[in-house]
PDB file of C-alpha atoms in Angstrom:
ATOM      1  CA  UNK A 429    -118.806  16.536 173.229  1.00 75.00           C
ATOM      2  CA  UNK A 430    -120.218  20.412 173.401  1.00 78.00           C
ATOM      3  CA  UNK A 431    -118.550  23.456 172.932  1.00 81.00           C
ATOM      4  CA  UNK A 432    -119.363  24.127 176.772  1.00 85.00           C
ATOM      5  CA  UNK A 433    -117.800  20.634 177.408  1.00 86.00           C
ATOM      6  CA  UNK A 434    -114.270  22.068 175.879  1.00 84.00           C
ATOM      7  CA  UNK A 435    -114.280  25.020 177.976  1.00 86.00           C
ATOM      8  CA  UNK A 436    -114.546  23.794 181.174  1.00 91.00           C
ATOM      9  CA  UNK A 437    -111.788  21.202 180.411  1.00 91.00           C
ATOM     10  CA  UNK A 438    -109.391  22.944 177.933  1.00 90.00           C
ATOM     11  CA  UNK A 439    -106.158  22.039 177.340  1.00 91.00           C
ATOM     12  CA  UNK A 440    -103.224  20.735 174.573  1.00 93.00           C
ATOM     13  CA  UNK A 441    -105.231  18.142 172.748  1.00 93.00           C
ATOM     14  CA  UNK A 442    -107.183  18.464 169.624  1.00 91.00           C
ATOM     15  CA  UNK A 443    -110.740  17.925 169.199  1.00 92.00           C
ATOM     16  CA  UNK A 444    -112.168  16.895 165.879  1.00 89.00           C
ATOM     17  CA  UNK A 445    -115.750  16.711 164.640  1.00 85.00           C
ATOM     18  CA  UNK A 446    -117.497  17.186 161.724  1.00 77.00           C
ATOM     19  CA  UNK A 447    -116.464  20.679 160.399  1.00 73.00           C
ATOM     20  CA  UNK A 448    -113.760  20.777 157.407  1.00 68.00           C
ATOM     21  CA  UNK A 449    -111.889  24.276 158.865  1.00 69.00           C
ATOM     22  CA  UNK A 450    -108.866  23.864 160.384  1.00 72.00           C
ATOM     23  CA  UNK A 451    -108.350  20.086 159.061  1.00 74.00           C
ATOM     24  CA  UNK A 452    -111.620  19.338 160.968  1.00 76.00           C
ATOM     25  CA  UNK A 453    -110.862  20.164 164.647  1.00 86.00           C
ATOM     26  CA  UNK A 454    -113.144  21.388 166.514  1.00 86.00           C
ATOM     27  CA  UNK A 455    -111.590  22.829 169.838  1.00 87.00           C
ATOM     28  CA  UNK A 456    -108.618  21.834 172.206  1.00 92.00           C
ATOM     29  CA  UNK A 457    -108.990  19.819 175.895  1.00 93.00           C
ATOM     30  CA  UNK A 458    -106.651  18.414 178.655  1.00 92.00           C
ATOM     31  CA  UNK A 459    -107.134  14.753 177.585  1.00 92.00           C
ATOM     32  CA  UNK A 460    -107.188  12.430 174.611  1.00 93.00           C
ATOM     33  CA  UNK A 461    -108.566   9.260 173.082  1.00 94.00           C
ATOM     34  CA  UNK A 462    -106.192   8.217 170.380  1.00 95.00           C
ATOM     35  CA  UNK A 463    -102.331   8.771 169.886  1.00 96.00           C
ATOM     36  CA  UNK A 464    -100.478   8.110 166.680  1.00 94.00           C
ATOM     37  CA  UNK A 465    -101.446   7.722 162.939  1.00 95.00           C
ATOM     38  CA  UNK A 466    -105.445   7.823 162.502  1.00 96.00           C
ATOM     39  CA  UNK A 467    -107.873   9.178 159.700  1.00 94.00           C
ATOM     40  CA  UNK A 468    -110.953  10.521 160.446  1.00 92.00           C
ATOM     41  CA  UNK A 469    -113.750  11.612 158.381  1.00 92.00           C
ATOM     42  CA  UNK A 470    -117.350  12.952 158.467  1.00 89.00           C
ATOM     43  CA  UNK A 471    -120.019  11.102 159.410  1.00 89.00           C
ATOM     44  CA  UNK A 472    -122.799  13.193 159.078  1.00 86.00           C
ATOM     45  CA  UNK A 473    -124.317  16.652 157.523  1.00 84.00           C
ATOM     46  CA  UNK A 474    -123.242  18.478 154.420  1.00 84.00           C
ATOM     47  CA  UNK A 475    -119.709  17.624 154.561  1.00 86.00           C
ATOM     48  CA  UNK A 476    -120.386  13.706 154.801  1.00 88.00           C
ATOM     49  CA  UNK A 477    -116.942  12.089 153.692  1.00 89.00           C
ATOM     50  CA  UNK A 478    -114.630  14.821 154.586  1.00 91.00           C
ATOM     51  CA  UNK A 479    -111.333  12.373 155.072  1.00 92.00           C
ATOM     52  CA  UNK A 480    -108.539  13.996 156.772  1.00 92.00           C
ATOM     53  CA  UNK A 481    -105.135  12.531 158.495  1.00 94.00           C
ATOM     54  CA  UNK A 482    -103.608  13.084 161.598  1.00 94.00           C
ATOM     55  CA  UNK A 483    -100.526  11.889 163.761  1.00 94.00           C
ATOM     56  CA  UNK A 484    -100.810  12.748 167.103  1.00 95.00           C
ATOM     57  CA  UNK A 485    -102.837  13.023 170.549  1.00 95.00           C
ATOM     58  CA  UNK A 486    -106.271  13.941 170.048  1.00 93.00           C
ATOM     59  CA  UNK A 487    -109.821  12.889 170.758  1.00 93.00           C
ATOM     60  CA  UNK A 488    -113.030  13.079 168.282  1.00 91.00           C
ATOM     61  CA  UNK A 489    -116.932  13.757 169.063  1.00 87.00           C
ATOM     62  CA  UNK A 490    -119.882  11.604 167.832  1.00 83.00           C
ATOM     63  CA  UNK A 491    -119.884  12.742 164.257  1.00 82.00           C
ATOM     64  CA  UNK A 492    -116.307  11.999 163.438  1.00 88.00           C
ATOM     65  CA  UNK A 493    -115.464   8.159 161.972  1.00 91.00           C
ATOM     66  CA  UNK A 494    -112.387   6.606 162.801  1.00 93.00           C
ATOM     67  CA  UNK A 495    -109.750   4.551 161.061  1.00 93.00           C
ATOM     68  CA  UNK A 496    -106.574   2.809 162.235  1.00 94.00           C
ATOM     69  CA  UNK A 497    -104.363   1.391 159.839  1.00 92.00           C
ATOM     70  CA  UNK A 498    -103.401  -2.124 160.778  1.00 91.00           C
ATOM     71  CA  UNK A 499    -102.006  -3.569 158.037  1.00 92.00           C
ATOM     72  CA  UNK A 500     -98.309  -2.575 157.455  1.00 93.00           C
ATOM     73  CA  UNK A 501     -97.958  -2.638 153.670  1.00 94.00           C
ATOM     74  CA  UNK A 502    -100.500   0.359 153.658  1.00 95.00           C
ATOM     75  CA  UNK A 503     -99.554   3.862 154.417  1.00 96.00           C
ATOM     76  CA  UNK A 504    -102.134   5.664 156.691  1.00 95.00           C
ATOM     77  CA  UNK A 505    -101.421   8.890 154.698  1.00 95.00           C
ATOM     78  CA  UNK A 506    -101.194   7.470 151.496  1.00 94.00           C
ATOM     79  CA  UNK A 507    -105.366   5.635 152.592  1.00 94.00           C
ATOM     80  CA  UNK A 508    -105.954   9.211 153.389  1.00 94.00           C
ATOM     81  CA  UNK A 509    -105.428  10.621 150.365  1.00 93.00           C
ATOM     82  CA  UNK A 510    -107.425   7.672 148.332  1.00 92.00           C
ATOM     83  CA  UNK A 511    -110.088   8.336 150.241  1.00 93.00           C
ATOM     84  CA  UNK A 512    -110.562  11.952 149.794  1.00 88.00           C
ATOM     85  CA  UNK A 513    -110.925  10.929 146.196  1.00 87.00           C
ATOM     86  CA  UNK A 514    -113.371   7.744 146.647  1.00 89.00           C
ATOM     87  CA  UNK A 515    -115.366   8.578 150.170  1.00 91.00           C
ATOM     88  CA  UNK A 516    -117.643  10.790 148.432  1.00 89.00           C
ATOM     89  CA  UNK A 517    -118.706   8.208 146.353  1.00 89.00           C
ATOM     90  CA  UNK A 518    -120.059   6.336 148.796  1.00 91.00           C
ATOM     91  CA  UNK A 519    -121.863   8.929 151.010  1.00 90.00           C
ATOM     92  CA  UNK A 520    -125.715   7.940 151.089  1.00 90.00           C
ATOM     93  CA  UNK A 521    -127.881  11.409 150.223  1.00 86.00           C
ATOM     94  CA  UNK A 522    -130.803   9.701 150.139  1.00 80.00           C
ATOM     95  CA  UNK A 523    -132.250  10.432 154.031  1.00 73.00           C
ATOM     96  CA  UNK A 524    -131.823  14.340 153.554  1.00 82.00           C
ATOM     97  CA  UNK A 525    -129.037  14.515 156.033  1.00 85.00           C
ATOM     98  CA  UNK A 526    -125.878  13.117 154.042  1.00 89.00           C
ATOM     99  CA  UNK A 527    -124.043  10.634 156.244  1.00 90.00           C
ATOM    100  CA  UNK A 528    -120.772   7.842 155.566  1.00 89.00           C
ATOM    101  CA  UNK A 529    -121.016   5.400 158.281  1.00 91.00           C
ATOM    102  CA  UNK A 530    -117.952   2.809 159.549  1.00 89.00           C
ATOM    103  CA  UNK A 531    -120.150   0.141 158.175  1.00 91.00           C
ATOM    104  CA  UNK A 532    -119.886   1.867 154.524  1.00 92.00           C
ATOM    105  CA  UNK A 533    -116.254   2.803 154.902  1.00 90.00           C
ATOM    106  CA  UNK A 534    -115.290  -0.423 155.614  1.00 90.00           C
ATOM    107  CA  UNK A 535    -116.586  -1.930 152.827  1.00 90.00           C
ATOM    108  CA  UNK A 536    -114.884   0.886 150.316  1.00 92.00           C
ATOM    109  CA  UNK A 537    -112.070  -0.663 148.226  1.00 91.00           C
ATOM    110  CA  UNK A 538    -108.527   0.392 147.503  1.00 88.00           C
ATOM    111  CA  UNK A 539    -105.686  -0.426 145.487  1.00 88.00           C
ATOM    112  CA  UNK A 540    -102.511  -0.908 146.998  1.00 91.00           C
ATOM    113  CA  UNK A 541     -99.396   0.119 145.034  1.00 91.00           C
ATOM    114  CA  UNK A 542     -95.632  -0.752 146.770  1.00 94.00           C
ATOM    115  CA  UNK A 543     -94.806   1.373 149.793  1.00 96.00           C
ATOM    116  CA  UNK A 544     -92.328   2.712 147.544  1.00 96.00           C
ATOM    117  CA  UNK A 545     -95.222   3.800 145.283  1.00 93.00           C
ATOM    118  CA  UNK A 546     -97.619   5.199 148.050  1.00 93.00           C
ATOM    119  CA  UNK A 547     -94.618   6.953 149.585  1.00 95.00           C
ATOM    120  CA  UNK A 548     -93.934   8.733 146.148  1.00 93.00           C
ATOM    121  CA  UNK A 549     -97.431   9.486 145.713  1.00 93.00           C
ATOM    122  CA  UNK A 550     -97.478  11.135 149.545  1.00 92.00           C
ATOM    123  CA  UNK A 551     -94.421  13.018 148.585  1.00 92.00           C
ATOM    124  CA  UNK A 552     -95.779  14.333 145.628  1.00 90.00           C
ATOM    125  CA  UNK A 553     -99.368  15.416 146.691  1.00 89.00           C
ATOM    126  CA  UNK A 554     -98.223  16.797 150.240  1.00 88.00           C
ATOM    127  CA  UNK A 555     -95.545  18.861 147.948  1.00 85.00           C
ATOM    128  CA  UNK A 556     -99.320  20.061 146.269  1.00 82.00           C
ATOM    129  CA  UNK A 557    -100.928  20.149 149.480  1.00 80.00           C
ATOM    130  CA  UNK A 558     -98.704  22.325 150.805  1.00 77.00           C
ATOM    131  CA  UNK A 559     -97.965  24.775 147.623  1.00 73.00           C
ATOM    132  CA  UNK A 560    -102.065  25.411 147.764  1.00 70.00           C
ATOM    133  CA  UNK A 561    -102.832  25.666 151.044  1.00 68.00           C
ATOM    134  CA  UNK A 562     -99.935  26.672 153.199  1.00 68.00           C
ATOM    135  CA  UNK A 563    -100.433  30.427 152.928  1.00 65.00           C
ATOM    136  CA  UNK A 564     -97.065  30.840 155.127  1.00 64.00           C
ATOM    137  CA  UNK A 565     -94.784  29.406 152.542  1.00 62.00           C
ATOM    138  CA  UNK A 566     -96.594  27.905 149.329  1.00 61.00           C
ATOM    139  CA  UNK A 567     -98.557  30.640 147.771  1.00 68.00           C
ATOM    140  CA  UNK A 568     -95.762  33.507 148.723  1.00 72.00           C
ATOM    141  CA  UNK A 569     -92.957  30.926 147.234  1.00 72.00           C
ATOM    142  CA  UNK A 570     -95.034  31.021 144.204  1.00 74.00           C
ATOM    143  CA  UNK A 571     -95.825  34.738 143.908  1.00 79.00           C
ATOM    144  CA  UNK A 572     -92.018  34.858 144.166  1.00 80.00           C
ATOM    145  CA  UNK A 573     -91.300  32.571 141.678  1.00 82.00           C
ATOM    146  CA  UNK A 574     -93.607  34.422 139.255  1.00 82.00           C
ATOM    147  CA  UNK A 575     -92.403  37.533 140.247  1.00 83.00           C
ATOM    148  CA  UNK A 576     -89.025  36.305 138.995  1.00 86.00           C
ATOM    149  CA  UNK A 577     -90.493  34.329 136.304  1.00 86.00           C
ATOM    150  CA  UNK A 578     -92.013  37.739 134.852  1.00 79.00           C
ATOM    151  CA  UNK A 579     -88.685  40.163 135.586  1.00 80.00           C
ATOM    152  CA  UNK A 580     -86.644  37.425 133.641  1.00 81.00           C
ATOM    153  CA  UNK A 581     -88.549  37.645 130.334  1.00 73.00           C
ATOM    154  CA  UNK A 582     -89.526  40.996 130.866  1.00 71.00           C
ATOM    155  CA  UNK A 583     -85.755  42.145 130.950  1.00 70.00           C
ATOM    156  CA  UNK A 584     -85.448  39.404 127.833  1.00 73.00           C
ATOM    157  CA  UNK A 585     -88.144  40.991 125.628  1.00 65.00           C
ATOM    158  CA  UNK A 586     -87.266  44.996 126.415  1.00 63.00           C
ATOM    159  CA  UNK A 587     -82.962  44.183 126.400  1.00 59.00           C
ATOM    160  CA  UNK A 588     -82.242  45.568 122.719  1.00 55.00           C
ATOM    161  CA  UNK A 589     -78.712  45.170 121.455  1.00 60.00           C
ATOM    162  CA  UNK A 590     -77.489  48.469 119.982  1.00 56.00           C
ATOM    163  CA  UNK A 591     -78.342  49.369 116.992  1.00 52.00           C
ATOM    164  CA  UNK A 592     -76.232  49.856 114.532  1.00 52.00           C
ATOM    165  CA  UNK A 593     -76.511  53.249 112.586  1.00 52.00           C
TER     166      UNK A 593
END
């Protein structure tokens, strides 16, 4: 799918490809492939094992692998985030051009804690996720909070009692 293919048919639905910006999308168009929980990842170039989640309508290009979770003791977001640590592991650097192929992924194995477990572990890191990289609420909630942080001991350390004389 080519740039010039997404502007003669744009529309609602994400694109994704290789790229890591924007959570790997590439551009927007007026149909789509896949609807619900996937992870994708890429395939091919420099960024080879890029994994990143998505729940919605959307479509992918040629570069872009694919995963649907079928098995319902596994959490797709909770796969997702196992994989960004363990995908890179397995990308094959050895042709020049780094590439992670569905034959490869496949064959990459993952523990499986309760869903209890994986959903505390999603709760936790998307709580992360979203304190680093949400530049709309994380990173000004923490300026605040060491903003505060700072007035607090600063008022602590220069409040004297009187001194008696």
């Amino acid at each position: 799918m080519s740039k010039g293919y997404l502007e003669k048919h744009r529309g609602a639905y994400p694109v994704y490809s290789s790229q890591t910006a924007n959570n790997g999308r590439f551009g927007f168009i007026n149909s789509y492939d896949y609807d619900g929980e996937y992870i994708t990842w890429t395939t091919d170039g420099a960024n080879a094992g890029s994994v990143f989640y998505h729940d919605e309508k959307f479509s992918i290009t040629n570069v872009c692998g694919l995963l649907r979770i079928k098995d319902s003791r596994v959490r797709a977001k909770y796969l997702k985030y196992v994989l960004d640590v363990t995908a890179k592991q397995y990308v094959n650097t050895g042709m020049g051009n780094p590439k992670l192929m569905s034959n490869v992924m496949k064959q990459i194995k993952v523990g499986i804690p309760s869903l209890a477990e994986q959903d505390r572990i999603i709760s936790i890191l998307d709580r992360f996720d979203k304190l680093t990289n949400d530049l709309s609420s994380g990173l000004p909630a923490e300026i605040e909070a060491r903003r505060k942080q700072y007035e607090y001991y600063r008022d602590r350390l220069l409040s004297f009692d009187e001194l008696a004389v």
